[in-house]
Amino acid sequence: MRLIRPAASLVTAAAIAVTLSHAPASAAGQGEWTQYRYAPTKNANVQAGQAVFTGAIPTAGEVRATPVVADGTIFVGSHGSGELQAFDLATGELRWQSQAPNWVHSEMIHSGGRVFVGFGNRFAGEDGNRGTGESGVLALDADTGETLWRFDTPGEVMPTPVLVGGALYAVTGDKHLYKLDPATGTEGKKVPLGHVVSMSSPAEESGILYFGSGTPEPYTFFAYDTAADDFAWTRHFGEFNRGLDDVPPAVAEGIVVTTANTALPPDVFGTPMEEHTIVAMDAATGEVLWRDRLGAGPAPVNNRSGAPMIHDGKVFVGSPTTGTSYAYDLHSGQRLWNKYTGPVKAAPAASGGTVFFTTTAGEVLAMDAGTGELTGRLSLDGVLAPAGPVIVDDTYLVIPSQSREVVITRIDQIPPASWGATGSLGSAGSLDNIGGYLGSAEGLVGSSS
């Protein structure tokens, strides 16, 4: 059964009178958003302390980057068309619109009255680089959308840049890490990586940048010390040949968590297959602390994601390979629960005892963080990937969609639900511990999209 959006909390695009405005951004609310999904844990849970619009805000194109909520404004970039937009958080009205030269998968991170965003596409370029056409980083005035500077790179900047220690860092499809002056865009340092980074936005914790990379093999994970301007450590993963460069890692309590894939032989129908694995490393040394096979399934399309999030000593992650969502103890690696949700690429978000997953089928699922029980379900139009939800004031959920909109709803307006008796997403009945990896007594393998 497909649930319809509650009319009381969501409105149609036609009902929103969106007008171009150059009014200055409100000083109210959270003013800094300096890395992918706001925090190293990747739990995008922010405090605004003001009125928040609820409804569907139409955007210029598909949204595949997390909306940034800062200073009373929602900053959104469009995927293939590259429009950059700022909306009033209280009214949903458009403050300004600007244009990037290429795709926007990067978040529009915000600091000091400026926003910074990467641009570029995923196509194979020259000399083994990733990205064709124009690629690079833009800085814009947060109040007006005026471009302040532009820095061009030979390969895509699809990962979200990060601000730390008075510098802006970006990893790229041309196998480099760039250090830029946030005020001028001047290059301070160009660090060779030797590997392409597709969408593994760096997680910054205590001045260290953590990110994964891809081709050429072996796929490699990096920890870069911004204070020393050198690598703290690198770790090769010879067993992985997909996805490590797609996944933005999460960091908390001295542990960094990521996921990656290994290509398997095609199934009997010729469908490409992969195995998905979660890995936790010591943030100081790169030593692998624990790992677990999430399972096998059809190879995901476009990106492997499976982006983890850490909250309250637990790791939450969904898999586009197995169609299952999981919870782990951060320190021991014990699997706490797994539930078949359908494919999830985005990092979830959590508030209190509830974690919110968004699926490629357009489902917003509220689940008990301790047990995995389904407590609420909202069905939206369009794919909800690879950008995940944002929680505002522990009251509102901001949901980016490839149906060209950002939906904002009160959490208490999400319709209650429970697992269906057949294991499907239903409004009655329950089914415990469904999901997991191929071959498990609990296991079901989901399709990917």
Short mmCIF file of N, CA and C in Angstrom, two decimals, residues 74-219:
data_model
loop_
_atom_site.label_atom_id
_atom_site.label_comp_id
_atom_site.label_asym_id
_atom_site.label_seq_id
_atom_site.Cartn_x
_atom_site.Cartn_y
_atom_site.Cartn_z
N ILE A 74 17.93 27.66 3.43
CA ILE A 74 18.21 26.33 2.90
C ILE A 74 18.96 26.51 1.59
N PHE A 75 20.18 25.98 1.50
CA PHE A 75 21.00 26.09 0.29
C PHE A 75 20.96 24.75 -0.44
N VAL A 76 20.57 24.78 -1.73
CA VAL A 76 20.35 23.56 -2.49
C VAL A 76 21.00 23.68 -3.86
N GLY A 77 21.70 22.62 -4.27
CA GLY A 77 22.25 22.53 -5.62
C GLY A 77 21.52 21.47 -6.43
N SER A 78 21.37 21.71 -7.74
CA SER A 78 20.69 20.76 -8.62
C SER A 78 21.70 19.91 -9.38
N HIS A 79 21.34 18.66 -9.57
CA HIS A 79 22.25 17.65 -10.12
C HIS A 79 22.72 17.98 -11.54
N GLY A 80 22.00 17.58 -12.55
CA GLY A 80 22.49 17.69 -13.92
C GLY A 80 22.52 19.10 -14.46
N SER A 81 21.63 19.97 -13.94
CA SER A 81 21.51 21.32 -14.49
C SER A 81 22.41 22.33 -13.80
N GLY A 82 22.82 22.05 -12.56
CA GLY A 82 23.81 22.90 -11.90
C GLY A 82 23.29 24.17 -11.28
N GLU A 83 21.96 24.36 -11.20
CA GLU A 83 21.46 25.56 -10.53
C GLU A 83 21.79 25.52 -9.04
N LEU A 84 22.08 26.67 -8.49
CA LEU A 84 22.34 26.84 -7.06
C LEU A 84 21.26 27.78 -6.52
N GLN A 85 20.55 27.33 -5.47
CA GLN A 85 19.43 28.11 -4.98
C GLN A 85 19.49 28.25 -3.46
N ALA A 86 18.95 29.37 -2.98
CA ALA A 86 18.83 29.61 -1.55
C ALA A 86 17.38 29.95 -1.25
N PHE A 87 16.78 29.24 -0.28
CA PHE A 87 15.38 29.42 0.08
C PHE A 87 15.27 29.87 1.54
N ASP A 88 14.29 30.71 1.82
CA ASP A 88 14.03 31.15 3.19
C ASP A 88 13.50 29.98 4.00
N LEU A 89 14.13 29.68 5.13
CA LEU A 89 13.73 28.54 5.94
C LEU A 89 12.34 28.72 6.53
N ALA A 90 11.95 29.94 6.81
CA ALA A 90 10.66 30.20 7.44
C ALA A 90 9.50 30.22 6.46
N THR A 91 9.73 30.61 5.21
CA THR A 91 8.64 30.78 4.24
C THR A 91 8.72 29.86 3.04
N GLY A 92 9.88 29.28 2.76
CA GLY A 92 10.07 28.47 1.56
C GLY A 92 10.29 29.28 0.31
N GLU A 93 10.32 30.62 0.42
CA GLU A 93 10.49 31.46 -0.77
C GLU A 93 11.95 31.52 -1.21
N LEU A 94 12.12 31.68 -2.51
CA LEU A 94 13.45 31.73 -3.10
C LEU A 94 14.12 33.06 -2.79
N ARG A 95 15.31 33.00 -2.21
CA ARG A 95 16.09 34.22 -1.94
C ARG A 95 16.90 34.61 -3.18
N TRP A 96 17.59 33.62 -3.75
CA TRP A 96 18.38 33.89 -4.96
C TRP A 96 18.65 32.59 -5.71
N GLN A 97 19.03 32.74 -6.97
CA GLN A 97 19.41 31.60 -7.79
C GLN A 97 20.65 31.96 -8.59
N SER A 98 21.60 31.03 -8.61
CA SER A 98 22.84 31.21 -9.37
C SER A 98 23.07 29.95 -10.19
N GLN A 99 24.23 29.86 -10.84
CA GLN A 99 24.48 28.77 -11.76
C GLN A 99 25.90 28.25 -11.64
N ALA A 100 26.03 26.93 -11.47
CA ALA A 100 27.34 26.28 -11.54
C ALA A 100 27.57 25.82 -12.98
N PRO A 101 28.83 25.67 -13.38
CA PRO A 101 29.13 25.32 -14.77
C PRO A 101 28.83 23.87 -15.14
N ASN A 102 28.57 22.99 -14.16
CA ASN A 102 28.39 21.57 -14.43
C ASN A 102 27.52 20.98 -13.33
N TRP A 103 27.45 19.66 -13.26
CA TRP A 103 26.65 18.99 -12.23
C TRP A 103 27.02 19.48 -10.82
N VAL A 104 26.04 19.39 -9.93
CA VAL A 104 26.29 19.67 -8.51
C VAL A 104 25.86 18.47 -7.68
N HIS A 105 26.83 17.73 -7.18
CA HIS A 105 26.60 16.70 -6.17
C HIS A 105 27.08 17.18 -4.81
N SER A 106 27.95 18.16 -4.80
CA SER A 106 28.50 18.72 -3.57
C SER A 106 27.44 19.51 -2.83
N GLU A 107 27.50 19.45 -1.51
CA GLU A 107 26.70 20.36 -0.69
C GLU A 107 27.24 21.78 -0.82
N MET A 108 26.39 22.75 -0.55
CA MET A 108 26.79 24.16 -0.52
C MET A 108 27.15 24.51 0.92
N ILE A 109 28.33 24.11 1.36
CA ILE A 109 28.70 24.35 2.76
C ILE A 109 28.78 25.85 3.03
N HIS A 110 28.59 26.23 4.29
CA HIS A 110 28.36 27.64 4.63
C HIS A 110 29.24 28.05 5.81
N SER A 111 29.88 29.21 5.67
CA SER A 111 30.66 29.78 6.77
C SER A 111 31.00 31.23 6.45
N GLY A 112 30.90 32.09 7.47
CA GLY A 112 31.35 33.47 7.33
C GLY A 112 30.67 34.25 6.22
N GLY A 113 29.37 33.98 6.01
CA GLY A 113 28.65 34.72 4.97
C GLY A 113 28.93 34.26 3.56
N ARG A 114 29.58 33.11 3.42
CA ARG A 114 29.87 32.56 2.10
C ARG A 114 29.40 31.12 2.02
N VAL A 115 29.12 30.67 0.79
CA VAL A 115 28.90 29.25 0.55
C VAL A 115 29.94 28.76 -0.45
N PHE A 116 30.34 27.51 -0.30
CA PHE A 116 31.36 26.90 -1.14
C PHE A 116 30.80 25.60 -1.69
N VAL A 117 30.97 25.38 -2.99
CA VAL A 117 30.37 24.21 -3.63
C VAL A 117 31.27 23.69 -4.74
N GLY A 118 31.36 22.37 -4.83
CA GLY A 118 32.10 21.75 -5.91
C GLY A 118 31.19 21.45 -7.09
N PHE A 119 31.78 21.33 -8.30
CA PHE A 119 30.99 20.99 -9.48
C PHE A 119 31.80 20.08 -10.40
N GLY A 120 31.09 19.31 -11.22
CA GLY A 120 31.71 18.37 -12.14
C GLY A 120 30.84 17.14 -12.31
N ASN A 121 31.11 16.36 -13.36
CA ASN A 121 30.30 15.17 -13.62
C ASN A 121 31.12 13.89 -13.49
N ARG A 122 30.47 12.73 -13.64
CA ARG A 122 31.09 11.46 -13.36
C ARG A 122 31.71 10.78 -14.58
N PHE A 123 31.68 11.42 -15.74
CA PHE A 123 32.12 10.76 -16.96
C PHE A 123 33.64 10.67 -17.04
N ALA A 124 34.11 9.64 -17.75
CA ALA A 124 35.56 9.43 -17.89
C ALA A 124 36.17 10.55 -18.73
N GLY A 125 37.22 11.14 -18.19
CA GLY A 125 37.91 12.22 -18.89
C GLY A 125 39.26 11.76 -19.42
N GLU A 126 40.17 12.70 -19.54
CA GLU A 126 41.49 12.42 -20.09
C GLU A 126 42.44 11.94 -19.00
N ASP A 127 43.45 11.17 -19.44
CA ASP A 127 44.54 10.73 -18.54
C ASP A 127 44.04 10.00 -17.30
N GLY A 128 42.93 9.26 -17.46
CA GLY A 128 42.40 8.51 -16.32
C GLY A 128 41.66 9.35 -15.32
N ASN A 129 41.44 10.63 -15.60
CA ASN A 129 40.67 11.48 -14.70
C ASN A 129 39.20 11.18 -14.81
N ARG A 130 38.45 11.59 -13.82
CA ARG A 130 37.00 11.45 -13.81
C ARG A 130 36.39 12.84 -13.88
N GLY A 131 35.53 13.04 -14.87
CA GLY A 131 34.93 14.35 -15.06
C GLY A 131 35.27 14.95 -16.40
N THR A 132 34.23 15.32 -17.15
CA THR A 132 34.42 15.98 -18.44
C THR A 132 33.80 17.37 -18.38
N GLY A 133 34.23 18.22 -19.28
CA GLY A 133 33.74 19.60 -19.24
C GLY A 133 34.37 20.34 -18.08
N GLU A 134 33.66 21.33 -17.57
CA GLU A 134 34.22 22.19 -16.52
C GLU A 134 34.05 21.55 -15.14
N SER A 135 35.11 21.63 -14.35
CA SER A 135 35.11 21.09 -12.99
C SER A 135 35.82 22.07 -12.07
N GLY A 136 35.44 22.06 -10.79
CA GLY A 136 36.12 22.92 -9.85
C GLY A 136 35.29 23.26 -8.63
N VAL A 137 35.61 24.42 -8.02
CA VAL A 137 34.96 24.88 -6.79
C VAL A 137 34.54 26.33 -6.98
N LEU A 138 33.34 26.66 -6.49
CA LEU A 138 32.85 28.03 -6.50
C LEU A 138 32.68 28.53 -5.07
N ALA A 139 32.91 29.83 -4.88
CA ALA A 139 32.54 30.52 -3.65
C ALA A 139 31.53 31.58 -4.01
N LEU A 140 30.42 31.65 -3.24
CA LEU A 140 29.37 32.61 -3.51
C LEU A 140 29.02 33.38 -2.24
N ASP A 141 28.51 34.59 -2.43
CA ASP A 141 27.99 35.37 -1.32
C ASP A 141 26.70 34.71 -0.84
N ALA A 142 26.61 34.40 0.45
CA ALA A 142 25.46 33.66 0.97
C ALA A 142 24.18 34.48 0.94
N ASP A 143 24.29 35.81 0.92
CA ASP A 143 23.10 36.66 0.93
C ASP A 143 22.54 36.92 -0.46
N THR A 144 23.40 36.93 -1.48
CA THR A 144 22.98 37.34 -2.82
C THR A 144 23.18 36.28 -3.90
N GLY A 145 24.04 35.28 -3.66
CA GLY A 145 24.37 34.30 -4.68
C GLY A 145 25.42 34.77 -5.66
N GLU A 146 25.97 35.96 -5.46
CA GLU A 146 27.01 36.47 -6.35
C GLU A 146 28.26 35.59 -6.26
N THR A 147 28.83 35.23 -7.41
CA THR A 147 30.06 34.43 -7.42
C THR A 147 31.23 35.31 -6.99
N LEU A 148 31.95 34.85 -5.97
CA LEU A 148 33.09 35.60 -5.43
C LEU A 148 34.40 35.13 -6.05
N TRP A 149 34.52 33.84 -6.27
CA TRP A 149 35.69 33.31 -6.99
C TRP A 149 35.38 31.92 -7.51
N ARG A 150 36.21 31.48 -8.45
CA ARG A 150 36.08 30.16 -9.06
C ARG A 150 37.46 29.55 -9.19
N PHE A 151 37.59 28.29 -8.79
CA PHE A 151 38.85 27.55 -8.93
C PHE A 151 38.60 26.33 -9.80
N ASP A 152 39.30 26.23 -10.92
CA ASP A 152 39.10 25.14 -11.87
C ASP A 152 40.05 23.98 -11.60
N THR A 153 39.55 22.75 -11.80
CA THR A 153 40.36 21.55 -11.64
C THR A 153 40.22 20.68 -12.89
N PRO A 154 41.21 19.82 -13.19
CA PRO A 154 41.11 18.94 -14.36
C PRO A 154 40.07 17.83 -14.21
N GLY A 155 39.65 17.51 -12.98
CA GLY A 155 38.67 16.46 -12.73
C GLY A 155 37.56 16.95 -11.83
N GLU A 156 36.50 16.16 -11.77
CA GLU A 156 35.30 16.58 -11.01
C GLU A 156 35.57 16.85 -9.54
N VAL A 157 34.74 17.74 -8.98
CA VAL A 157 34.68 17.95 -7.53
C VAL A 157 33.24 17.62 -7.11
N MET A 158 32.92 16.34 -7.20
CA MET A 158 31.61 15.87 -6.74
C MET A 158 31.58 15.70 -5.23
N PRO A 159 32.70 15.31 -4.59
CA PRO A 159 32.69 15.29 -3.11
C PRO A 159 32.54 16.70 -2.55
N THR A 160 31.86 16.83 -1.43
CA THR A 160 31.71 18.12 -0.77
C THR A 160 33.04 18.57 -0.19
N PRO A 161 33.48 19.81 -0.48
CA PRO A 161 34.69 20.33 0.17
C PRO A 161 34.50 20.47 1.68
N VAL A 162 35.59 20.76 2.37
CA VAL A 162 35.53 20.89 3.83
C VAL A 162 36.38 22.07 4.26
N LEU A 163 35.87 22.84 5.21
CA LEU A 163 36.59 23.98 5.79
C LEU A 163 37.18 23.57 7.12
N VAL A 164 38.49 23.80 7.29
CA VAL A 164 39.14 23.50 8.56
C VAL A 164 40.43 24.31 8.66
N GLY A 165 40.68 24.87 9.84
CA GLY A 165 41.93 25.58 10.08
C GLY A 165 42.16 26.75 9.15
N GLY A 166 41.09 27.44 8.75
CA GLY A 166 41.24 28.60 7.88
C GLY A 166 41.53 28.26 6.44
N ALA A 167 41.31 27.02 6.04
CA ALA A 167 41.55 26.60 4.66
C ALA A 167 40.38 25.77 4.16
N LEU A 168 40.23 25.74 2.83
CA LEU A 168 39.20 24.94 2.19
C LEU A 168 39.89 23.80 1.44
N TYR A 169 39.44 22.57 1.69
CA TYR A 169 40.05 21.39 1.07
C TYR A 169 39.03 20.71 0.15
N ALA A 170 39.51 20.23 -1.00
CA ALA A 170 38.66 19.51 -1.93
C ALA A 170 39.43 18.34 -2.52
N VAL A 171 38.78 17.16 -2.57
CA VAL A 171 39.36 15.99 -3.24
C VAL A 171 38.63 15.80 -4.55
N THR A 172 39.33 15.24 -5.55
CA THR A 172 38.85 15.36 -6.92
C THR A 172 38.98 14.08 -7.75
N GLY A 173 38.37 14.16 -8.93
CA GLY A 173 38.50 13.10 -9.92
C GLY A 173 39.80 13.13 -10.68
N ASP A 174 40.64 14.15 -10.44
CA ASP A 174 41.97 14.17 -11.07
C ASP A 174 43.06 13.72 -10.10
N LYS A 175 42.64 12.99 -9.06
CA LYS A 175 43.57 12.28 -8.18
C LYS A 175 44.42 13.22 -7.32
N HIS A 176 43.81 14.32 -6.87
CA HIS A 176 44.52 15.26 -6.02
C HIS A 176 43.63 15.74 -4.87
N LEU A 177 44.28 16.24 -3.83
CA LEU A 177 43.65 17.01 -2.78
C LEU A 177 44.16 18.44 -2.91
N TYR A 178 43.23 19.40 -2.99
CA TYR A 178 43.59 20.80 -3.13
C TYR A 178 43.33 21.54 -1.83
N LYS A 179 44.27 22.40 -1.45
CA LYS A 179 44.10 23.31 -0.31
C LYS A 179 43.96 24.72 -0.87
N LEU A 180 42.83 25.37 -0.58
CA LEU A 180 42.52 26.68 -1.14
C LEU A 180 42.31 27.71 -0.05
N ASP A 181 42.58 28.97 -0.39
CA ASP A 181 42.27 30.09 0.49
C ASP A 181 40.78 30.40 0.35
N PRO A 182 39.99 30.28 1.43
CA PRO A 182 38.54 30.52 1.30
C PRO A 182 38.19 31.94 0.88
N ALA A 183 39.07 32.90 1.16
CA ALA A 183 38.78 34.30 0.83
C ALA A 183 39.00 34.60 -0.64
N THR A 184 39.99 33.95 -1.26
CA THR A 184 40.37 34.30 -2.63
C THR A 184 40.30 33.15 -3.63
N GLY A 185 40.27 31.91 -3.14
CA GLY A 185 40.33 30.77 -4.02
C GLY A 185 41.73 30.43 -4.49
N THR A 186 42.72 31.10 -3.95
CA THR A 186 44.11 30.85 -4.34
C THR A 186 44.56 29.47 -3.86
N GLU A 187 45.25 28.76 -4.73
CA GLU A 187 45.75 27.43 -4.37
C GLU A 187 46.92 27.54 -3.40
N GLY A 188 46.78 26.85 -2.24
CA GLY A 188 47.86 26.84 -1.27
C GLY A 188 48.73 25.61 -1.39
N LYS A 189 48.11 24.48 -1.76
CA LYS A 189 48.86 23.24 -1.90
C LYS A 189 48.05 22.28 -2.76
N LYS A 190 48.76 21.49 -3.57
CA LYS A 190 48.14 20.47 -4.41
C LYS A 190 48.81 19.15 -4.07
N VAL A 191 48.06 18.25 -3.44
CA VAL A 191 48.62 17.02 -2.90
C VAL A 191 48.25 15.84 -3.79
N PRO A 192 49.22 15.13 -4.39
CA PRO A 192 48.89 13.96 -5.21
C PRO A 192 48.33 12.83 -4.35
N LEU A 193 47.24 12.22 -4.83
CA LEU A 193 46.66 11.06 -4.17
C LEU A 193 46.96 9.78 -4.93
N GLY A 194 47.08 9.89 -6.23
CA GLY A 194 47.32 8.71 -7.05
C GLY A 194 46.09 7.89 -7.35
N HIS A 195 44.93 8.34 -6.82
CA HIS A 195 43.67 7.60 -6.99
C HIS A 195 42.53 8.59 -7.20
N VAL A 196 41.55 8.18 -7.98
CA VAL A 196 40.35 8.99 -8.21
C VAL A 196 39.46 8.97 -6.97
N VAL A 197 38.91 10.12 -6.61
CA VAL A 197 37.87 10.20 -5.58
C VAL A 197 36.59 10.62 -6.29
N SER A 198 35.57 9.77 -6.24
CA SER A 198 34.33 10.07 -6.96
C SER A 198 33.36 10.86 -6.08
N MET A 199 32.91 10.29 -4.97
CA MET A 199 31.95 11.00 -4.11
C MET A 199 32.23 10.81 -2.63
N SER A 200 33.43 10.40 -2.27
CA SER A 200 33.76 10.20 -0.86
C SER A 200 34.14 11.54 -0.24
N SER A 201 33.11 12.28 0.16
CA SER A 201 33.35 13.59 0.79
C SER A 201 34.13 13.40 2.09
N PRO A 202 35.19 14.17 2.29
CA PRO A 202 35.99 13.99 3.51
C PRO A 202 35.19 14.28 4.78
N ALA A 203 35.38 13.42 5.78
CA ALA A 203 34.88 13.68 7.12
C ALA A 203 36.03 14.28 7.92
N GLU A 204 35.79 15.42 8.54
CA GLU A 204 36.84 16.10 9.31
C GLU A 204 36.59 15.96 10.80
N GLU A 205 37.60 15.46 11.49
CA GLU A 205 37.55 15.33 12.95
C GLU A 205 38.91 15.69 13.50
N SER A 206 38.97 16.72 14.37
CA SER A 206 40.21 17.16 15.01
C SER A 206 41.30 17.47 13.99
N GLY A 207 40.89 18.08 12.87
CA GLY A 207 41.86 18.50 11.86
C GLY A 207 42.31 17.41 10.91
N ILE A 208 41.79 16.20 11.05
CA ILE A 208 42.14 15.10 10.14
C ILE A 208 41.00 14.90 9.15
N LEU A 209 41.34 14.76 7.86
CA LEU A 209 40.37 14.47 6.82
C LEU A 209 40.41 12.98 6.50
N TYR A 210 39.25 12.34 6.52
CA TYR A 210 39.14 10.91 6.23
C TYR A 210 38.30 10.74 4.96
N PHE A 211 38.83 10.00 3.97
CA PHE A 211 38.09 9.78 2.74
C PHE A 211 38.65 8.56 2.01
N GLY A 212 37.81 7.97 1.15
CA GLY A 212 38.20 6.80 0.38
C GLY A 212 38.43 7.15 -1.07
N SER A 213 39.17 6.28 -1.77
CA SER A 213 39.48 6.51 -3.18
C SER A 213 39.34 5.23 -3.97
N GLY A 214 39.36 5.38 -5.31
CA GLY A 214 39.16 4.25 -6.20
C GLY A 214 40.34 3.99 -7.12
N THR A 215 40.08 3.97 -8.40
CA THR A 215 41.09 3.59 -9.39
C THR A 215 42.29 4.53 -9.36
N PRO A 216 43.48 3.98 -9.66
CA PRO A 216 43.78 2.57 -9.93
C PRO A 216 43.83 1.75 -8.64
N GLU A 217 43.66 0.44 -8.80
CA GLU A 217 43.76 -0.44 -7.64
C GLU A 217 45.20 -0.48 -7.14
N PRO A 218 45.41 -0.75 -5.85
CA PRO A 218 44.40 -1.08 -4.84
C PRO A 218 43.64 0.15 -4.36
N TYR A 219 42.33 -0.02 -4.16
CA TYR A 219 41.55 1.06 -3.58
C TYR A 219 42.15 1.42 -2.22
#
